[in-house]
XYZ file of C-alpha atoms in Angstrom:
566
model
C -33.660 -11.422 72.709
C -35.905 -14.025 72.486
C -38.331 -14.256 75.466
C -38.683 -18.018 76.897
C -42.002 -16.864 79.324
C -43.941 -16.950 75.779
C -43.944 -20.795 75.462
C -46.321 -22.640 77.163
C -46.361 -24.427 80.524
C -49.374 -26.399 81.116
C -50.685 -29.001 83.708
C -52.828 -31.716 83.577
C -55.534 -29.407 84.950
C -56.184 -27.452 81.922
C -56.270 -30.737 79.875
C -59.111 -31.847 81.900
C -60.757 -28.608 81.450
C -60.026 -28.201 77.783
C -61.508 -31.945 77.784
C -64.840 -31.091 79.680
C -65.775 -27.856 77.947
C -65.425 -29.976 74.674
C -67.793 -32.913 75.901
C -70.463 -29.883 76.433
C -70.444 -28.364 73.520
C -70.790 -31.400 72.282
C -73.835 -32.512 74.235
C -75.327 -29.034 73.053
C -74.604 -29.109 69.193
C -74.328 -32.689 68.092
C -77.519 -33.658 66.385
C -78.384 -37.341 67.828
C -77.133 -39.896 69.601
C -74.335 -41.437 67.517
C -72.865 -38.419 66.508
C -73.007 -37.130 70.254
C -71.341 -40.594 70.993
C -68.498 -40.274 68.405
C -67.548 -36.425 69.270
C -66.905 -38.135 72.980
C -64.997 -40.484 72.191
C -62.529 -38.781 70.264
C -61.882 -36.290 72.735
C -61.563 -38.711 75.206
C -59.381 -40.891 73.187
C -57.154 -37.399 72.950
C -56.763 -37.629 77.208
C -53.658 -37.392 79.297
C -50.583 -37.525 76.306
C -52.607 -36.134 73.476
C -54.594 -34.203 75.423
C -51.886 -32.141 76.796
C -50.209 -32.224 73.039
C -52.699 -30.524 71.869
C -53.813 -28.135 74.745
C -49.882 -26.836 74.582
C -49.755 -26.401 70.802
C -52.844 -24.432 71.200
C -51.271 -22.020 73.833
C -48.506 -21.972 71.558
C -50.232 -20.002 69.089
C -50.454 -23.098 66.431
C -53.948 -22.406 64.779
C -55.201 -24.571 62.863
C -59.529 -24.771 61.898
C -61.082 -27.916 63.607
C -63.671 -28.144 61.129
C -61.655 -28.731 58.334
C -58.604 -30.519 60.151
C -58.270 -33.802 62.889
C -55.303 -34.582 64.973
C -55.671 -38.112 65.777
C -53.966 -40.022 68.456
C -53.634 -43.571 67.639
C -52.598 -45.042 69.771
C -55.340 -44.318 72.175
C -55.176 -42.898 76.022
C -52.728 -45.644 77.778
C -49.741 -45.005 76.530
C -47.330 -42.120 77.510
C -46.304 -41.420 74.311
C -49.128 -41.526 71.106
C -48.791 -41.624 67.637
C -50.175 -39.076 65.815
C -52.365 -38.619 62.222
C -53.456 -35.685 60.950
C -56.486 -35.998 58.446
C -58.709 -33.831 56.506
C -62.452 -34.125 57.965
C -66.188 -33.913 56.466
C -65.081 -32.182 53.270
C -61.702 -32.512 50.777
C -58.957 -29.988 50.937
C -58.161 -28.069 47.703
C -54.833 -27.213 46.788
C -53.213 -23.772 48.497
C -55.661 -25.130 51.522
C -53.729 -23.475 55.057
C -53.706 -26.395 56.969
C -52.060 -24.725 60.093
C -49.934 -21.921 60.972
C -46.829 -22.519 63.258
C -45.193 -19.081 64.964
C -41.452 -19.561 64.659
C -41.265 -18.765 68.428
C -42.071 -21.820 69.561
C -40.309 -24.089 67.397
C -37.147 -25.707 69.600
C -33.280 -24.942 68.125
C -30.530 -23.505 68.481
C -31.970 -20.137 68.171
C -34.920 -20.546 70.983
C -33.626 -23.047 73.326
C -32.732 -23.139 76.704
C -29.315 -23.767 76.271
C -28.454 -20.702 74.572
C -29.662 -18.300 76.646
C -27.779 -19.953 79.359
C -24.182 -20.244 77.785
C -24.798 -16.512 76.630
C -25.548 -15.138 79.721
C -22.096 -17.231 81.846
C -20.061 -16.209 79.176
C -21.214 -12.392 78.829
C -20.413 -12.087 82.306
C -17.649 -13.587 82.572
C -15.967 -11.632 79.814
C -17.376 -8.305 81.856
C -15.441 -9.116 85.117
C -12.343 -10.590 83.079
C -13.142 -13.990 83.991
C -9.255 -15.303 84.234
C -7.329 -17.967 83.580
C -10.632 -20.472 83.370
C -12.491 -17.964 81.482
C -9.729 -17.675 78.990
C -9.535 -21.493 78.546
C -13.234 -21.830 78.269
C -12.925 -19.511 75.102
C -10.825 -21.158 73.663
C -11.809 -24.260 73.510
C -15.786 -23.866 73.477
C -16.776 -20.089 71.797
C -17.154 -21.250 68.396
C -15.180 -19.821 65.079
C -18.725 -19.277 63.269
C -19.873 -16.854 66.498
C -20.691 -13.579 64.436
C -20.702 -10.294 65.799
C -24.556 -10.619 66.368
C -24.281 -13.841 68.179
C -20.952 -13.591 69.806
C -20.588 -16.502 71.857
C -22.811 -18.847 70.412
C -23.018 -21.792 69.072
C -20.632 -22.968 71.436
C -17.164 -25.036 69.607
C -17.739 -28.488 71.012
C -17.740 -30.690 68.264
C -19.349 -31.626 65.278
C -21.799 -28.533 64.946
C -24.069 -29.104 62.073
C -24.445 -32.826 63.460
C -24.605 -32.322 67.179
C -26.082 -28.724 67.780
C -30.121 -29.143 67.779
C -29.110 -32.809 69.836
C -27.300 -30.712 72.596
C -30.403 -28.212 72.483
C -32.938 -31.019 72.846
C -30.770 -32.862 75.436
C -30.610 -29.966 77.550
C -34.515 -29.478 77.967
C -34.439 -32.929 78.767
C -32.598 -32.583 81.382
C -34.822 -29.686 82.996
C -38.033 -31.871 82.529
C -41.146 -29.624 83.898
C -38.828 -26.666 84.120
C -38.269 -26.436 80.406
C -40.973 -24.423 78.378
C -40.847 -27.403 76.363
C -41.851 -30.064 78.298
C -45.439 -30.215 77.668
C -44.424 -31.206 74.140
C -41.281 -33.077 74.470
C -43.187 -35.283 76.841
C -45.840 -35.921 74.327
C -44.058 -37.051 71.354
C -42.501 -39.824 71.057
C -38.355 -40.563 70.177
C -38.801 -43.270 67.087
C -36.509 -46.104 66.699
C -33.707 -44.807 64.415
C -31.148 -47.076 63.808
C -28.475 -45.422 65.856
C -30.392 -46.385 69.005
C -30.567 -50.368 68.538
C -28.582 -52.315 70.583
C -25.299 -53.449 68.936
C -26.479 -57.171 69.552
C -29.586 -56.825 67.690
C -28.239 -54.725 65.143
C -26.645 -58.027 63.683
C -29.773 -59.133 62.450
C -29.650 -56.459 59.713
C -26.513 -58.413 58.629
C -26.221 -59.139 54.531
C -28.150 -55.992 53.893
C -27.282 -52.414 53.087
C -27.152 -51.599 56.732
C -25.344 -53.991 58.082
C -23.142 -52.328 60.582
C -24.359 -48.626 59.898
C -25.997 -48.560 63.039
C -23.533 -50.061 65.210
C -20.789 -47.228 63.359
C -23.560 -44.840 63.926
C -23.837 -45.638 67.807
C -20.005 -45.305 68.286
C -19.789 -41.898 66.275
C -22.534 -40.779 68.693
C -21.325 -41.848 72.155
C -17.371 -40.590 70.999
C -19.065 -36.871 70.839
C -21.109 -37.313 74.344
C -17.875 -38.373 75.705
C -14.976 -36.723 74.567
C -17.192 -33.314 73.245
C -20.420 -32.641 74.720
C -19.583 -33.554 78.639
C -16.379 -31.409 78.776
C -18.266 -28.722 77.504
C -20.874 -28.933 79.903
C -18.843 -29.651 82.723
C -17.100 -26.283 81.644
C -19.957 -24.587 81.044
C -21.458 -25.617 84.862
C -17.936 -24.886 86.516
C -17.553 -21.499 84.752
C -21.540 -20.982 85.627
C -20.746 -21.176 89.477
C -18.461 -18.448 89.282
C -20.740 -15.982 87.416
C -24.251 -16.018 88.405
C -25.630 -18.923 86.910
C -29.125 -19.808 88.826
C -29.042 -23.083 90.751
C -31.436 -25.032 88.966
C -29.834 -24.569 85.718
C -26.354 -25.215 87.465
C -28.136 -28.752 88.994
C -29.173 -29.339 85.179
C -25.636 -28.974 83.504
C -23.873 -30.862 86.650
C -26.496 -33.578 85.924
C -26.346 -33.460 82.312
C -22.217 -33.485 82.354
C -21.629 -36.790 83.625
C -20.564 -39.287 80.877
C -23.419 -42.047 82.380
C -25.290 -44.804 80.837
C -28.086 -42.880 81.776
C -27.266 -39.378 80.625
C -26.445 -41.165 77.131
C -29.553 -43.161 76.644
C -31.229 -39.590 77.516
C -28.704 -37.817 74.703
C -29.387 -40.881 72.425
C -33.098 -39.822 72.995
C -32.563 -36.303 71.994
C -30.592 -37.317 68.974
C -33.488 -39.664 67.526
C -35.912 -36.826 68.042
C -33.948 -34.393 66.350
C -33.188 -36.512 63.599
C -37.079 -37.727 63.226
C -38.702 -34.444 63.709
C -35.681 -31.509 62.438
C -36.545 -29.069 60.059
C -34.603 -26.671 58.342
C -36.702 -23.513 59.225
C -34.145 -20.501 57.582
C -31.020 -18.885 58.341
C -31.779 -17.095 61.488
C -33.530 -20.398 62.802
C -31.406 -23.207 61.587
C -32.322 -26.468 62.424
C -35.126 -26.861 64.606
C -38.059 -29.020 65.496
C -41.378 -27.616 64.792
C -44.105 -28.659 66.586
C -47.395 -29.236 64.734
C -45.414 -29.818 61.415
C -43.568 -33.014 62.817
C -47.160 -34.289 63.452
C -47.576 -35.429 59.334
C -46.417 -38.776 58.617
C -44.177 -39.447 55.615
C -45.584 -40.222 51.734
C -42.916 -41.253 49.424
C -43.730 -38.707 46.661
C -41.797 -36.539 43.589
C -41.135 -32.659 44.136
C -43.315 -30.172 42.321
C -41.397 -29.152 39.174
C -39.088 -26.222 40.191
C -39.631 -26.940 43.998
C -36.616 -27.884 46.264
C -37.530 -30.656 48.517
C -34.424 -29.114 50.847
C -34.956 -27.214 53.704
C -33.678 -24.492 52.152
C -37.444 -23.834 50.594
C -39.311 -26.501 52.285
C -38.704 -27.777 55.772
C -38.986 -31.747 54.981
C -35.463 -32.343 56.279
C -32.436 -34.355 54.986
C -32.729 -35.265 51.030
C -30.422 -37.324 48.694
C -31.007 -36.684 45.193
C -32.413 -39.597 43.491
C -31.379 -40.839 39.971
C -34.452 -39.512 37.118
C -34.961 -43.681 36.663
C -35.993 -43.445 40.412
C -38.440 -41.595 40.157
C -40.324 -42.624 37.570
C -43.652 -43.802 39.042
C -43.692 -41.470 42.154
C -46.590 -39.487 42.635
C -46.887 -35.954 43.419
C -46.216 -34.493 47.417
C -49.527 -33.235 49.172
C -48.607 -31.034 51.794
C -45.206 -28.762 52.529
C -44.199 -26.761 55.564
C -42.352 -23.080 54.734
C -42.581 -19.111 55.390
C -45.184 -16.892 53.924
C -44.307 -13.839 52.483
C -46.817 -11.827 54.208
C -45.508 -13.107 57.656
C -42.026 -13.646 58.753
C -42.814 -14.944 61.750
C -44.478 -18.317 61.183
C -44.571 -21.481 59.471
C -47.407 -22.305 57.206
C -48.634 -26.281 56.065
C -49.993 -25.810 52.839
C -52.035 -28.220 50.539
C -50.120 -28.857 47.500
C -52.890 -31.417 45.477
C -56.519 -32.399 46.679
C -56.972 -34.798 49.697
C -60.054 -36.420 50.015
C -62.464 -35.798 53.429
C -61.538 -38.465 56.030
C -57.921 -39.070 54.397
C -54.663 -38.162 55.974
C -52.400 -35.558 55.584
C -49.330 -36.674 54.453
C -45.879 -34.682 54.169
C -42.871 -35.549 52.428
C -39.279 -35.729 54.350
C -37.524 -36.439 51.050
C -36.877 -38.641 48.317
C -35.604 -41.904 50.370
C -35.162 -45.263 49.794
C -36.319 -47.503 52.622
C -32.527 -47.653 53.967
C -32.703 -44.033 54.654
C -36.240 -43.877 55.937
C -34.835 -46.593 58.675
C -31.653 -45.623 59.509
C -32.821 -41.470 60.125
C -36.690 -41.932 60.751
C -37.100 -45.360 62.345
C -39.752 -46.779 60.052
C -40.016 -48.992 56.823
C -42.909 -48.139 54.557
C -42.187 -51.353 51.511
C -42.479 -51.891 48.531
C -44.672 -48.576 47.279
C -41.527 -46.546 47.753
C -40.371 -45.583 44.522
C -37.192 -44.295 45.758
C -36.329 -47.631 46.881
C -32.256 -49.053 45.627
C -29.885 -51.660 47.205
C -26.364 -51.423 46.640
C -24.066 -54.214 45.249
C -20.282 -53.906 45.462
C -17.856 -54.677 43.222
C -16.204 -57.389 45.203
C -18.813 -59.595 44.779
C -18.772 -59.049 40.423
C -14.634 -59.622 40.796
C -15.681 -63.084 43.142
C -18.040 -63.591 40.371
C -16.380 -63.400 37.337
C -13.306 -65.409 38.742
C -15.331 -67.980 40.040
C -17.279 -67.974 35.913
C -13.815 -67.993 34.282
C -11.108 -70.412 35.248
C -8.467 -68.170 33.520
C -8.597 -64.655 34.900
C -6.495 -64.199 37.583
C -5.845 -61.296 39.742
C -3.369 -59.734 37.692
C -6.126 -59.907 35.139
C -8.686 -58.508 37.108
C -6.676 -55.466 38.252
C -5.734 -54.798 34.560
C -9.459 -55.233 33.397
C -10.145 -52.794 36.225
C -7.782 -50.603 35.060
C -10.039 -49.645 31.543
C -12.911 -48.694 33.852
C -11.388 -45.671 34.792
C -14.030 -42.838 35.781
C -16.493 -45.521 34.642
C -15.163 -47.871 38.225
C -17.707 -47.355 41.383
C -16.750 -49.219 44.778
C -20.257 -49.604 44.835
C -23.137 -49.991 42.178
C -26.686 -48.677 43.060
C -29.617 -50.659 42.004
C -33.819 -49.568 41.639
C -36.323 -51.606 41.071
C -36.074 -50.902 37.492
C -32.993 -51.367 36.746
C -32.097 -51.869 33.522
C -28.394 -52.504 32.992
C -28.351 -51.691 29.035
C -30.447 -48.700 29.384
C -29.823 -46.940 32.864
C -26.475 -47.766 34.248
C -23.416 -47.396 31.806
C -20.741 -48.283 34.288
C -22.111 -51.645 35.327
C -22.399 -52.256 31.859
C -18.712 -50.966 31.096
C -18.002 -53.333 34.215
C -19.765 -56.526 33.007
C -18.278 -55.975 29.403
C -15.135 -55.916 30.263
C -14.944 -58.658 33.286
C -16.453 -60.879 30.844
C -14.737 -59.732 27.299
C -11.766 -62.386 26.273
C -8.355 -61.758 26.472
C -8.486 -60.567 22.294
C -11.085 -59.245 21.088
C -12.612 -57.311 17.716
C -12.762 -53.772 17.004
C -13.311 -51.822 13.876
C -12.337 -48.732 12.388
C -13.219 -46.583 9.689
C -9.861 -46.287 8.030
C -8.682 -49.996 8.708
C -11.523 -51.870 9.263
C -12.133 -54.883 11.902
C -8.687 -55.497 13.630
C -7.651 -58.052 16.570
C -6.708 -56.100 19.582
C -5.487 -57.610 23.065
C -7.871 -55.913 25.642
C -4.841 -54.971 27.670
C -3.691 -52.425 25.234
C -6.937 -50.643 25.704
C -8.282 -47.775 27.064
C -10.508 -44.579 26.493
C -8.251 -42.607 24.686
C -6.486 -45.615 22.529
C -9.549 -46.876 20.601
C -9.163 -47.407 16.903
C -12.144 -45.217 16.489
C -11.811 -42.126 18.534
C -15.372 -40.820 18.550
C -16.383 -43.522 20.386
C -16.025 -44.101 24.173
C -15.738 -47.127 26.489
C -19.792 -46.626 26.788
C -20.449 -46.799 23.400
C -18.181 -49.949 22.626
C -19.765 -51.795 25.555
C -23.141 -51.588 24.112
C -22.051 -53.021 21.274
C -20.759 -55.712 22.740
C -23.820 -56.873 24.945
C -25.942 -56.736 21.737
C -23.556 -60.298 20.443
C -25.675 -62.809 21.670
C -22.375 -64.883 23.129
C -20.909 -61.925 25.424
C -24.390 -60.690 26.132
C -25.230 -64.375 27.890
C -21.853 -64.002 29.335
C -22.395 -60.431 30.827
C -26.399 -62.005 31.837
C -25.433 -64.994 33.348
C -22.824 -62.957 35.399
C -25.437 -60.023 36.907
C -27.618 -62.881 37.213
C -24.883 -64.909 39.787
C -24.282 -61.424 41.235
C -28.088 -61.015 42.314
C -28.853 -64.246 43.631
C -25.235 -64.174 46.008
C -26.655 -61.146 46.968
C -30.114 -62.712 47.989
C -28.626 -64.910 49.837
C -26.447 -62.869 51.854
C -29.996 -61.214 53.216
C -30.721 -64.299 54.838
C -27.528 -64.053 57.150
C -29.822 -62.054 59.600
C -32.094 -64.578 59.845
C -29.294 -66.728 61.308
C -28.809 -64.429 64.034
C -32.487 -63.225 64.311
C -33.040 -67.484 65.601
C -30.219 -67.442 67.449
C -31.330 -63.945 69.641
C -35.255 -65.537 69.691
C -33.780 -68.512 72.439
C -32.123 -65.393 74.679
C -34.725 -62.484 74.784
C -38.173 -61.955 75.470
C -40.590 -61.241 73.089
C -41.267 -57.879 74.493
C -37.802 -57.076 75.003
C -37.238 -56.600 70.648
C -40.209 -57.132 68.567
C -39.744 -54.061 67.652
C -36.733 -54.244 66.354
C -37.390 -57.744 64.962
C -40.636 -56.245 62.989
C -38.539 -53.261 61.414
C -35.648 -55.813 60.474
C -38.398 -58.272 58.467
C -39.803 -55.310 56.659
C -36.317 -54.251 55.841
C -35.174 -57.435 54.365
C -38.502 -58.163 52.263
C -37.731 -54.693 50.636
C -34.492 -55.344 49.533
C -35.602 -59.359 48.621
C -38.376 -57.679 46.445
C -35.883 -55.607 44.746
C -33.567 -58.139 43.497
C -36.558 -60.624 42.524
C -37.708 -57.205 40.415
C -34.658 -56.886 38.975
C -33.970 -60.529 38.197
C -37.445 -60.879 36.658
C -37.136 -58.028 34.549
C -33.540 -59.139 33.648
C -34.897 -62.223 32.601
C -37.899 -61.120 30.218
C -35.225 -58.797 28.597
C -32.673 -60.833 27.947
């Protein structure tokens, strides 16, 4: 069983020690005045919130060697809640350099939290004295199908599991504040502005981009588990608690916690941007978890070693959507990972993976994400030197586009043009900065070929030779020359100087509606500047900007590389 008494509690105390016995050895080592003078300052730019960060992860058994390694705090000693760096120091970092080790013990999931310990215990008991009718109800409706032998009742069945599970462990310590072993981290750290959390009206400024409304749909998926999963089960859980020796200060904490109130869901919503942010896969036994020290590295947009997965199920750098090759074309290589050792089953390790210079950060990689993703699960934009970086364009607006370009396709035309698309039809067409249509993306180009193609046009065989042939009567397996596929024949056809203008002028259209549906925001974005303070969303206002530039800079990419090609 996992013993809780091994994490940390700490007090403001010990940070002021930890904080004084620096500044003396400092006054006895440093070697003159400035250097004396800059050794101060950083540790006293590491008081109160990074202070205590640091003085817990220490307890914690994180080791990591000062010399070689910084944790900065930058954001100074006012706030509650620093940012944190963490950069190599007087001398570079070679690759296989053991930047820290992390014992698993102390990372915060479903495995080590408080939660679990707590449902175990009611519901061991309970089943010992043949809890009843409530007992029997509570079972059935909470004691999850994946419970193993090993873990019997745990996780518990309240919802959405591989979503909601390490949100409902974080919201729970939380809710015990100083009483969680936790707290001296969780009150450290800051919960970054993932999209989810916005408020709906200022979501709207996001509107003509890839995310408008993800957010808002985000917000709503997260609130219907608080409500109609995750406070029942509490509220079961506390009631079932009462009747089977469940202490009073963990019974105050689930009571608390149960209510479905504005407050208890901005707290949840807290929990859920933290986990999102800062979970790791750690391995099988672990799951999910946040791990403290390792959530310290900020992201770098870089390619996977060759033969290294950038999942969790290697590496813990969190979610990852594989990119496209074309995506990755110009990223450079990742410089640090987080995993096991073979020699030690019991802690995390962040390794060096490529040189970093003295004085430069340490940088992790959370996966291969375009800026959408980055925002929407992380809270942060980082522009135009993401190589992962795509926009989407849907295939309304090529139908609105072609129609509006040709006077004489009609919708029964378009749905039978559609029709020849086949596997080769996407609801949706991603786009890199690269993009090339000709070379990289063979169903917009099956698309464009045949939304702009005329109602007859010429194919050839090898038997019969060029033949007239009504586009309607085509499709993949009907071409007089079966070797070649709707691909092939496409290509073909934007290499004709008359349907290639056709198919350029129509991408072209596509783009620039596109473009201007970014600036829809901006519309709203004025309209919410006359009604809020300053204060009250810059934040938000700042992430939106960045945001839109990216996806501006992609289509002006694309459209000036469309242009010098075509």
């Amino acid at each position: 069983m996992y013993d809780r008494s091994s994490v940390p509690h700490l007090c403001a105390r010990a940070c002021r020690t930890l904080e004084s016995a620096i500044i003396t050895c400092t006054d006895q080592e440093a070697q003159g005045r400035k250097l004396r003078e800059q050794c101060v300052s950083r540790v006293r730019s590491m008081s109160g919130a990074g202070a205590r960060h640091l003085a817990w992860l220490r307890a914690g058994g994180v080791r990591w060697d000062e010399h070689e390694i910084e944790v900065r705090c930058n954001s100074g000693c006012t706030t509650d809640t620093p940012e944190y760096s963490v950069h190599a120091r007087n001398t570079a970092l070679q690759k296989d350099f053991l930047v820290a080790r992390i014992p698993k013990r102390i990372t915060l999931g479903p495995l080590t939290g408080s939660l679990r310990t707590v449902h175990e215990n009611v519901c061991r008991r309970a089943e010992a004295t043949e809890g009843g009718e409530e007992w029997e109800i509570f079972r059935d409706h909470f004691i999850s199908e994946e419970a193993t032998d090993e873990k019997k009742f745990w996780p518990p069945a309240c919802g959405v599991i591989d979503d909601f599970l390490l949100p409902l462990v974080v919201y729970f310590e939380l809710l015990q504040r100083h009483r969680s072993p936790w707290w001296g981290y969780l009150s450290t750290i800051s919960a970054p502005p993932v999209l989810a959390t916005w408020p709906a009206h200022i979501q709207e400024i996001l509107e003509g981009t890839d995310l408008a409304g993800a957010g808002e749909a985000g917000h709503d998926h997260i609130r219907a588990f608080f409500q109609e999963n995750m406070c029942p089960y509490l509220v079961a859980l506390s009631s079932l608690g009462s009747r089977f020796g469940l202490s009073r200060t963990d019974s105050s904490c689930l009571a608390k916690g149960s209510r479905s109130t504005d407050d208890n869901f901005s707290c949840f919503m807290q929990a859920v941007a933290l986990s999102k942010s800062r979970g790791f896969f750690v391995d099988d036994e672990y799951g999910e978890a946040m791990v403290p020290f390792a959530d310290l590295l900020n992201h770098k947009a870089a390619r996977k070693p060759e033969g290294m997965l950038t999942t969790s199920e290697e590496w813990g750098s969190g979610n990852t959507r594989e990119p496209k090759p074309a995506q990755v074309r110009n990223a450079p290589g990742m410089e640090a990972a987080i995993g096991a050792t073979p020699d030690n089953d019991d802690e995390l390790v962040v390794i060096v993976l490529s040189t970093i210079d003295s004085g430069a950060e340490i940088l992790n990689t959370y996966g291969e994400h375009p800026n959408a993703n980055l925002l929407y699960d992380y809270g942060f934009v980082i522009g135009a030197q993401n190589p992962f970086d795509l926009i989407h364009v849907s295939l309304k607006l090529f139908i609105e586009a072609a129609v509006t370009s040709n006077k004489d396709l009609t919708d029964r035309g378009v749905r039978k043009r559609l029709g020849l698309l086949q596997e080769h039809q996407s609801d949706i067409y991603q786009l890199h900065r690269e993009t090339s249509v000709r070379e990289n993306h063979s169903g917009l180009l099956c698309l464009l070929y045949v939304l702009c193609a005329d109602e007859t046009c010429t194919t050839s065989s090898a038997h019969k030779g060029k033949k007239k042939q009504k586009l309607m009567q085509w499709s993949l397996d009907g071409l007089h020359n079966p070797s070649a596929s709707l691909v092939d024949v496409a290509k073909r056809w934007y290499g004709k100087q008359k349907n290639s203008r056709a198919a350029n002028t129509l991408f072209s259209s596509v783009l620039q509606v596109r473009k201007e549906g970014i600036e829809e925001g901006l519309t709203k974005e004025k309209l919410l500047s006359l009604s809020l303070k300053e204060d009250t969303w810059a934040k938000y206002r700042e992430l939106a900007t960045a945001y839109r530039n990216c996806e501006r800079e992609i289509l002006d990419s694309i459209l000036l590389r469309h242009k010098e090609h075509s």
